[in-house]
């Protein structure tokens, strides 16, 4: 047979046809694909289309598209005809596109639409007549000022509603009453001065934020039936009282940056599951009923007007922040039962008295902030678990052995801006794990005792900052941790005074004078600068 590689009489024809057919198919697939992906868009096999910087709604989007994302575009008006050709749409995201209005009923016919996001546009209203299939609706960063009674009607599957950073002035609970599946609602960053109506009947709501509005109060029963609510964020409002009737289910309540003056037992009583209570930056002068918060792990009270530590703090607490208050005295009973406490912030108060052993029973405390107070010495009997102790900006003059002798875990010690002149090298054996020591802003008297401390610090690998000498006059401005002058002065001193020095001296005398140099080089090994 005269067959070449490809062609063999009749079969040759078939082979040619096959090649042609495959080419035809490939070409068609390719051109067909190109036709359904519009310019400036990306289309992928999961029927997702992403468009960027388009001047209008692209016309050629495949009707089978399930997810459509458009951003940084110019689409002033969204019309029914823009999406009516896309009946399979499940997710529609149009953001940062200057959209001002949405034609009535635009989304109504999209029977599979689950996610609708229109954030960062210029909408003045919630789009009218949304499909009942919606599960997620995000309208943040628009210009919506009024929520209409009917806006969310029929959205029984909606789980997430985000209308943050709009211009909403008021909210009536009935506006949201259809949203029986809603789990997450954020109305943060609006201009709401009031909310009205009966209880919010969002029986599945877990997370609610009305942060950064102008709310002054809530109706008596507003929160009472939110039986699933876990997180409530009311930071940055004008509340003078804790909202009444908070649900028992709450895990986290944050009311920072309001105008609360007192916290009463009746506000707290039912919150037995609360783990986190954040009330920083209010005007709180007293807190009652903390003992009811039997699950509390974190208590934030910074920036208030407390003169004493709140009484009866629950034993479950792990972190307490009472910084920036007016506390003068820390007493033995203040932290008596807090055996889980790890972080305690008492900085920026006016503490001048810290009773001995006031933290003794906090047997896992690792972080204690006492900077910017009026302490004249380091508190006694601090827990041996401390890893970090900040005493910056107090009036400490002297550091005594009994204050440090327990702190074998201490890694960071901040003594900046006190009145310390000396630090005995013998103290350092009590701080074997010290890694950072801050010494700036103290009037160090740079005697050769400090030089011994320098050697001990270098030997245990502590990183030291600061240590400028105020005295004696000839060392003024030098830093005792690094000064070569002090090194020279004190080596001579130690050679002629310490046991070690005497040994070197004997050796030197016995042998050759130049052996002194060798020993000086050893000292240089401890240099840290
Ligand atoms: C809601 O606002 C519209 C304007 O968008 C207004 O005409 C109407 O009376 C209000 N109520 C309903 C149900 O739309
Ligand atoms: C409190 O927490 C417990 C344990 O997580 C939970 O079983 C209980 O339902 C919660 N109580 C309320 C009122 O949500
Ligand atoms: C510094 O210490 C030396 C030696 O202990 C002492 O004689 C001197 O008075 C101290 N100077 C100051 C300013 O405290």
PDB file of N, CA and C in Angstrom, residues 313-385:
ATOM      1  N   UNK A 313     -15.063  42.579  92.113  1.00  0.00           N
ATOM      2  CA  UNK A 313     -14.792  42.182  90.732  1.00  0.00           C
ATOM      3  C   UNK A 313     -14.855  40.662  90.628  1.00  0.00           C
ATOM      4  N   UNK A 314     -15.432  40.150  89.517  1.00  0.00           N
ATOM      5  CA  UNK A 314     -15.574  38.701  89.410  1.00  0.00           C
ATOM      6  C   UNK A 314     -14.230  37.976  89.226  1.00  0.00           C
ATOM      7  N   UNK A 315     -14.147  36.807  89.801  1.00  0.00           N
ATOM      8  CA  UNK A 315     -12.896  36.045  89.835  1.00  0.00           C
ATOM      9  C   UNK A 315     -12.467  35.527  88.471  1.00  0.00           C
ATOM     10  N   UNK A 316     -13.346  35.630  87.494  1.00  0.00           N
ATOM     11  CA  UNK A 316     -13.036  35.139  86.149  1.00  0.00           C
ATOM     12  C   UNK A 316     -12.185  36.122  85.330  1.00  0.00           C
ATOM     13  N   UNK A 317     -11.989  37.323  85.831  1.00  0.00           N
ATOM     14  CA  UNK A 317     -11.311  38.357  85.037  1.00  0.00           C
ATOM     15  C   UNK A 317      -9.876  37.989  84.656  1.00  0.00           C
ATOM     16  N   UNK A 318      -9.550  38.229  83.396  1.00  0.00           N
ATOM     17  CA  UNK A 318      -8.181  38.007  82.917  1.00  0.00           C
ATOM     18  C   UNK A 318      -7.486  39.317  82.563  1.00  0.00           C
ATOM     19  N   UNK A 319      -8.291  40.313  82.199  1.00  0.00           N
ATOM     20  CA  UNK A 319      -7.694  41.600  81.877  1.00  0.00           C
ATOM     21  C   UNK A 319      -8.531  42.735  82.479  1.00  0.00           C
ATOM     22  N   UNK A 320      -7.866  43.646  83.163  1.00  0.00           N
ATOM     23  CA  UNK A 320      -8.546  44.841  83.677  1.00  0.00           C
ATOM     24  C   UNK A 320      -7.762  46.063  83.221  1.00  0.00           C
ATOM     25  N   UNK A 321      -8.454  47.002  82.630  1.00  0.00           N
ATOM     26  CA  UNK A 321      -7.810  48.256  82.259  1.00  0.00           C
ATOM     27  C   UNK A 321      -8.493  49.398  82.998  1.00  0.00           C
ATOM     28  N   UNK A 322      -7.821  49.934  83.994  1.00  0.00           N
ATOM     29  CA  UNK A 322      -8.324  51.106  84.734  1.00  0.00           C
ATOM     30  C   UNK A 322      -7.376  52.274  84.550  1.00  0.00           C
ATOM     31  N   UNK A 323      -6.688  52.314  83.425  1.00  0.00           N
ATOM     32  CA  UNK A 323      -5.742  53.408  83.219  1.00  0.00           C
ATOM     33  C   UNK A 323      -6.486  54.722  83.010  1.00  0.00           C
ATOM     34  N   UNK A 324      -5.780  55.839  83.181  1.00  0.00           N
ATOM     35  CA  UNK A 324      -6.388  57.156  82.988  1.00  0.00           C
ATOM     36  C   UNK A 324      -7.635  57.388  83.822  1.00  0.00           C
ATOM     37  N   UNK A 325      -7.531  57.105  85.111  1.00  0.00           N
ATOM     38  CA  UNK A 325      -8.599  57.441  86.035  1.00  0.00           C
ATOM     39  C   UNK A 325      -8.010  58.301  87.150  1.00  0.00           C
ATOM     40  N   UNK A 326      -8.670  58.316  88.292  1.00  0.00           N
ATOM     41  CA  UNK A 326      -8.213  59.178  89.393  1.00  0.00           C
ATOM     42  C   UNK A 326      -7.892  58.338  90.632  1.00  0.00           C
ATOM     43  N   UNK A 327      -7.443  57.136  90.393  1.00  0.00           N
ATOM     44  CA  UNK A 327      -7.218  56.203  91.503  1.00  0.00           C
ATOM     45  C   UNK A 327      -5.961  56.579  92.282  1.00  0.00           C
ATOM     46  N   UNK A 328      -6.135  56.660  93.632  1.00  0.00           N
ATOM     47  CA  UNK A 328      -5.023  57.068  94.485  1.00  0.00           C
ATOM     48  C   UNK A 328      -4.388  55.920  95.220  1.00  0.00           C
ATOM     49  N   UNK A 329      -5.221  54.898  95.464  1.00  0.00           N
ATOM     50  CA  UNK A 329      -4.769  53.889  96.400  1.00  0.00           C
ATOM     51  C   UNK A 329      -5.131  52.496  95.886  1.00  0.00           C
ATOM     52  N   UNK A 330      -4.193  51.578  95.982  1.00  0.00           N
ATOM     53  CA  UNK A 330      -4.492  50.180  95.671  1.00  0.00           C
ATOM     54  C   UNK A 330      -4.463  49.417  96.986  1.00  0.00           C
ATOM     55  N   UNK A 331      -5.592  48.806  97.294  1.00  0.00           N
ATOM     56  CA  UNK A 331      -5.700  48.171  98.602  1.00  0.00           C
ATOM     57  C   UNK A 331      -5.715  46.655  98.483  1.00  0.00           C
ATOM     58  N   UNK A 332      -5.416  46.016  99.595  1.00  0.00           N
ATOM     59  CA  UNK A 332      -5.255  44.565  99.601  1.00  0.00           C
ATOM     60  C   UNK A 332      -6.471  43.830  99.056  1.00  0.00           C
ATOM     61  N   UNK A 333      -7.676  44.335  99.363  1.00  0.00           N
ATOM     62  CA  UNK A 333      -8.857  43.582  98.928  1.00  0.00           C
ATOM     63  C   UNK A 333      -9.230  43.833  97.463  1.00  0.00           C
ATOM     64  N   UNK A 334      -8.633  44.842  96.840  1.00  0.00           N
ATOM     65  CA  UNK A 334      -9.056  45.223  95.489  1.00  0.00           C
ATOM     66  C   UNK A 334      -8.979  44.069  94.476  1.00  0.00           C
ATOM     67  N   UNK A 335      -7.913  43.328  94.550  1.00  0.00           N
ATOM     68  CA  UNK A 335      -7.715  42.267  93.550  1.00  0.00           C
ATOM     69  C   UNK A 335      -7.614  40.899  94.227  1.00  0.00           C
ATOM     70  N   UNK A 336      -8.240  40.834  95.366  1.00  0.00           N
ATOM     71  CA  UNK A 336      -8.031  39.694  96.245  1.00  0.00           C
ATOM     72  C   UNK A 336      -8.326  38.344  95.615  1.00  0.00           C
ATOM     73  N   UNK A 337      -9.442  38.269  94.881  1.00  0.00           N
ATOM     74  CA  UNK A 337      -9.866  36.952  94.391  1.00  0.00           C
ATOM     75  C   UNK A 337      -9.550  36.716  92.925  1.00  0.00           C
ATOM     76  N   UNK A 338      -8.736  37.548  92.335  1.00  0.00           N
ATOM     77  CA  UNK A 338      -8.572  37.478  90.879  1.00  0.00           C
ATOM     78  C   UNK A 338      -7.428  36.553  90.483  1.00  0.00           C
ATOM     79  N   UNK A 339      -7.693  35.289  90.628  1.00  0.00           N
ATOM     80  CA  UNK A 339      -6.626  34.317  90.395  1.00  0.00           C
ATOM     81  C   UNK A 339      -6.364  34.013  88.925  1.00  0.00           C
ATOM     82  N   UNK A 340      -7.211  34.551  88.047  1.00  0.00           N
ATOM     83  CA  UNK A 340      -6.968  34.345  86.614  1.00  0.00           C
ATOM     84  C   UNK A 340      -6.408  35.595  85.934  1.00  0.00           C
ATOM     85  N   UNK A 341      -6.214  36.635  86.708  1.00  0.00           N
ATOM     86  CA  UNK A 341      -5.816  37.912  86.115  1.00  0.00           C
ATOM     87  C   UNK A 341      -4.421  37.842  85.486  1.00  0.00           C
ATOM     88  N   UNK A 342      -4.351  38.199  84.201  1.00  0.00           N
ATOM     89  CA  UNK A 342      -3.052  38.173  83.507  1.00  0.00           C
ATOM     90  C   UNK A 342      -2.546  39.586  83.202  1.00  0.00           C
ATOM     91  N   UNK A 343      -3.467  40.508  82.888  1.00  0.00           N
ATOM     92  CA  UNK A 343      -3.056  41.846  82.478  1.00  0.00           C
ATOM     93  C   UNK A 343      -3.768  42.889  83.328  1.00  0.00           C
ATOM     94  N   UNK A 344      -2.992  43.745  83.949  1.00  0.00           N
ATOM     95  CA  UNK A 344      -3.583  44.782  84.786  1.00  0.00           C
ATOM     96  C   UNK A 344      -2.981  46.133  84.413  1.00  0.00           C
ATOM     97  N   UNK A 345      -3.828  47.056  83.984  1.00  0.00           N
ATOM     98  CA  UNK A 345      -3.376  48.386  83.569  1.00  0.00           C
ATOM     99  C   UNK A 345      -3.890  49.420  84.556  1.00  0.00           C
ATOM    100  N   UNK A 346      -2.965  50.026  85.265  1.00  0.00           N
ATOM    101  CA  UNK A 346      -3.312  51.057  86.245  1.00  0.00           C
ATOM    102  C   UNK A 346      -2.532  52.335  85.974  1.00  0.00           C
ATOM    103  N   UNK A 347      -2.026  52.439  84.779  1.00  0.00           N
ATOM    104  CA  UNK A 347      -1.177  53.583  84.446  1.00  0.00           C
ATOM    105  C   UNK A 347      -1.990  54.877  84.352  1.00  0.00           C
ATOM    106  N   UNK A 348      -1.299  55.997  84.445  1.00  0.00           N
ATOM    107  CA  UNK A 348      -1.934  57.307  84.341  1.00  0.00           C
ATOM    108  C   UNK A 348      -3.067  57.506  85.339  1.00  0.00           C
ATOM    109  N   UNK A 349      -2.771  57.173  86.588  1.00  0.00           N
ATOM    110  CA  UNK A 349      -3.661  57.505  87.687  1.00  0.00           C
ATOM    111  C   UNK A 349      -2.872  58.393  88.644  1.00  0.00           C
ATOM    112  N   UNK A 350      -3.310  58.440  89.884  1.00  0.00           N
ATOM    113  CA  UNK A 350      -2.536  59.201  90.871  1.00  0.00           C
ATOM    114  C   UNK A 350      -2.217  58.287  92.062  1.00  0.00           C
ATOM    115  N   UNK A 351      -1.863  57.060  91.742  1.00  0.00           N
ATOM    116  CA  UNK A 351      -1.591  56.082  92.802  1.00  0.00           C
ATOM    117  C   UNK A 351      -0.355  56.506  93.585  1.00  0.00           C
ATOM    118  N   UNK A 352      -0.570  56.752  94.895  1.00  0.00           N
ATOM    119  CA  UNK A 352       0.583  57.055  95.748  1.00  0.00           C
ATOM    120  C   UNK A 352       0.771  55.997  96.809  1.00  0.00           C
ATOM    121  N   UNK A 353      -0.259  55.146  96.959  1.00  0.00           N
ATOM    122  CA  UNK A 353      -0.166  54.077  97.946  1.00  0.00           C
ATOM    123  C   UNK A 353      -0.527  52.749  97.295  1.00  0.00           C
ATOM    124  N   UNK A 354       0.350  51.817  97.463  1.00  0.00           N
ATOM    125  CA  UNK A 354       0.102  50.488  96.906  1.00  0.00           C
ATOM    126  C   UNK A 354       0.378  49.511  98.039  1.00  0.00           C
ATOM    127  N   UNK A 355      -0.685  49.013  98.630  1.00  0.00           N
ATOM    128  CA  UNK A 355      -0.493  48.204  99.843  1.00  0.00           C
ATOM    129  C   UNK A 355       0.342  46.955  99.560  1.00  0.00           C
ATOM    130  N   UNK A 356       1.164  46.596 100.521  1.00  0.00           N
ATOM    131  CA  UNK A 356       2.027  45.427 100.376  1.00  0.00           C
ATOM    132  C   UNK A 356       1.195  44.188 100.039  1.00  0.00           C
ATOM    133  N   UNK A 357       1.614  43.483  99.034  1.00  0.00           N
ATOM    134  CA  UNK A 357       0.963  42.210  98.730  1.00  0.00           C
ATOM    135  C   UNK A 357      -0.413  42.352  98.113  1.00  0.00           C
ATOM    136  N   UNK A 358      -0.775  43.551  97.625  1.00  0.00           N
ATOM    137  CA  UNK A 358      -2.117  43.736  97.069  1.00  0.00           C
ATOM    138  C   UNK A 358      -2.374  42.830  95.849  1.00  0.00           C
ATOM    139  N   UNK A 359      -1.313  42.391  95.219  1.00  0.00           N
ATOM    140  CA  UNK A 359      -1.497  41.534  94.040  1.00  0.00           C
ATOM    141  C   UNK A 359      -1.008  40.112  94.288  1.00  0.00           C
ATOM    142  N   UNK A 360      -0.722  39.842  95.525  1.00  0.00           N
ATOM    143  CA  UNK A 360      -0.105  38.572  95.876  1.00  0.00           C
ATOM    144  C   UNK A 360      -0.905  37.354  95.405  1.00  0.00           C
ATOM    145  N   UNK A 361      -2.223  37.499  95.443  1.00  0.00           N
ATOM    146  CA  UNK A 361      -3.042  36.330  95.094  1.00  0.00           C
ATOM    147  C   UNK A 361      -3.342  36.231  93.605  1.00  0.00           C
ATOM    148  N   UNK A 362      -2.848  37.168  92.829  1.00  0.00           N
ATOM    149  CA  UNK A 362      -3.020  37.081  91.366  1.00  0.00           C
ATOM    150  C   UNK A 362      -1.886  36.213  90.831  1.00  0.00           C
ATOM    151  N   UNK A 363      -2.042  34.948  90.921  1.00  0.00           N
ATOM    152  CA  UNK A 363      -0.891  34.060  90.734  1.00  0.00           C
ATOM    153  C   UNK A 363      -0.565  33.748  89.275  1.00  0.00           C
ATOM    154  N   UNK A 364      -1.281  34.379  88.343  1.00  0.00           N
ATOM    155  CA  UNK A 364      -0.851  34.236  86.940  1.00  0.00           C
ATOM    156  C   UNK A 364      -0.609  35.596  86.273  1.00  0.00           C
ATOM    157  N   UNK A 365      -0.568  36.637  87.083  1.00  0.00           N
ATOM    158  CA  UNK A 365      -0.385  37.980  86.513  1.00  0.00           C
ATOM    159  C   UNK A 365       0.938  38.071  85.755  1.00  0.00           C
ATOM    160  N   UNK A 366       0.876  38.511  84.499  1.00  0.00           N
ATOM    161  CA  UNK A 366       2.140  38.615  83.768  1.00  0.00           C
ATOM    162  C   UNK A 366       2.465  40.041  83.330  1.00  0.00           C
ATOM    163  N   UNK A 367       1.482  40.898  83.314  1.00  0.00           N
ATOM    164  CA  UNK A 367       1.707  42.224  82.765  1.00  0.00           C
ATOM    165  C   UNK A 367       1.113  43.270  83.713  1.00  0.00           C
ATOM    166  N   UNK A 368       1.952  44.124  84.274  1.00  0.00           N
ATOM    167  CA  UNK A 368       1.469  45.138  85.204  1.00  0.00           C
ATOM    168  C   UNK A 368       1.943  46.514  84.761  1.00  0.00           C
ATOM    169  N   UNK A 369       0.976  47.380  84.434  1.00  0.00           N
ATOM    170  CA  UNK A 369       1.312  48.729  83.973  1.00  0.00           C
ATOM    171  C   UNK A 369       0.998  49.725  85.083  1.00  0.00           C
ATOM    172  N   UNK A 370       2.025  50.385  85.586  1.00  0.00           N
ATOM    173  CA  UNK A 370       1.858  51.368  86.661  1.00  0.00           C
ATOM    174  C   UNK A 370       2.502  52.690  86.293  1.00  0.00           C
ATOM    175  N   UNK A 371       2.760  52.893  85.006  1.00  0.00           N
ATOM    176  CA  UNK A 371       3.463  54.114  84.635  1.00  0.00           C
ATOM    177  C   UNK A 371       2.603  55.355  84.871  1.00  0.00           C
ATOM    178  N   UNK A 372       3.260  56.473  85.023  1.00  0.00           N
ATOM    179  CA  UNK A 372       2.609  57.773  85.251  1.00  0.00           C
ATOM    180  C   UNK A 372       1.690  57.740  86.467  1.00  0.00           C
ATOM    181  N   UNK A 373       2.271  57.409  87.609  1.00  0.00           N
ATOM    182  CA  UNK A 373       1.576  57.513  88.882  1.00  0.00           C
ATOM    183  C   UNK A 373       2.470  58.274  89.853  1.00  0.00           C
ATOM    184  N   UNK A 374       2.174  58.133  91.140  1.00  0.00           N
ATOM    185  CA  UNK A 374       2.950  58.891  92.124  1.00  0.00           C
ATOM    186  C   UNK A 374       3.672  57.967  93.100  1.00  0.00           C
ATOM    187  N   UNK A 375       4.051  56.799  92.620  1.00  0.00           N
ATOM    188  CA  UNK A 375       4.699  55.825  93.497  1.00  0.00           C
ATOM    189  C   UNK A 375       6.104  56.273  93.877  1.00  0.00           C
ATOM    190  N   UNK A 376       6.445  56.036  95.152  1.00  0.00           N
ATOM    191  CA  UNK A 376       7.794  56.378  95.600  1.00  0.00           C
ATOM    192  C   UNK A 376       8.694  55.154  95.741  1.00  0.00           C
ATOM    193  N   UNK A 377       8.050  53.969  95.565  1.00  0.00           N
ATOM    194  CA  UNK A 377       8.871  52.759  95.557  1.00  0.00           C
ATOM    195  C   UNK A 377       8.140  51.681  94.763  1.00  0.00           C
ATOM    196  N   UNK A 378       8.851  50.628  94.434  1.00  0.00           N
ATOM    197  CA  UNK A 378       8.223  49.524  93.717  1.00  0.00           C
ATOM    198  C   UNK A 378       7.353  48.754  94.706  1.00  0.00           C
ATOM    199  N   UNK A 379       6.076  48.471  94.338  1.00  0.00           N
ATOM    200  CA  UNK A 379       5.199  47.760  95.280  1.00  0.00           C
ATOM    201  C   UNK A 379       5.814  46.430  95.728  1.00  0.00           C
ATOM    202  N   UNK A 380       5.513  46.071  96.965  1.00  0.00           N
ATOM    203  CA  UNK A 380       6.089  44.852  97.531  1.00  0.00           C
ATOM    204  C   UNK A 380       5.256  43.614  97.203  1.00  0.00           C
ATOM    205  N   UNK A 381       5.911  42.482  97.202  1.00  0.00           N
ATOM    206  CA  UNK A 381       5.266  41.176  97.007  1.00  0.00           C
ATOM    207  C   UNK A 381       4.441  41.111  95.730  1.00  0.00           C
ATOM    208  N   UNK A 382       5.017  41.564  94.660  1.00  0.00           N
ATOM    209  CA  UNK A 382       4.348  41.399  93.370  1.00  0.00           C
ATOM    210  C   UNK A 382       4.435  39.919  92.992  1.00  0.00           C
ATOM    211  N   UNK A 383       3.472  39.429  92.188  1.00  0.00           N
ATOM    212  CA  UNK A 383       3.479  38.000  91.863  1.00  0.00           C
ATOM    213  C   UNK A 383       4.732  37.587  91.089  1.00  0.00           C
ATOM    214  N   UNK A 384       5.222  36.408  91.374  1.00  0.00           N
ATOM    215  CA  UNK A 384       6.474  35.958  90.749  1.00  0.00           C
ATOM    216  C   UNK A 384       6.314  35.629  89.271  1.00  0.00           C
ATOM    217  N   UNK A 385       5.046  35.664  88.780  1.00  0.00           N
ATOM    218  CA  UNK A 385       4.783  35.368  87.368  1.00  0.00           C
ATOM    219  C   UNK A 385       4.949  36.593  86.462  1.00  0.00           C
TER     220      UNK A 385
END
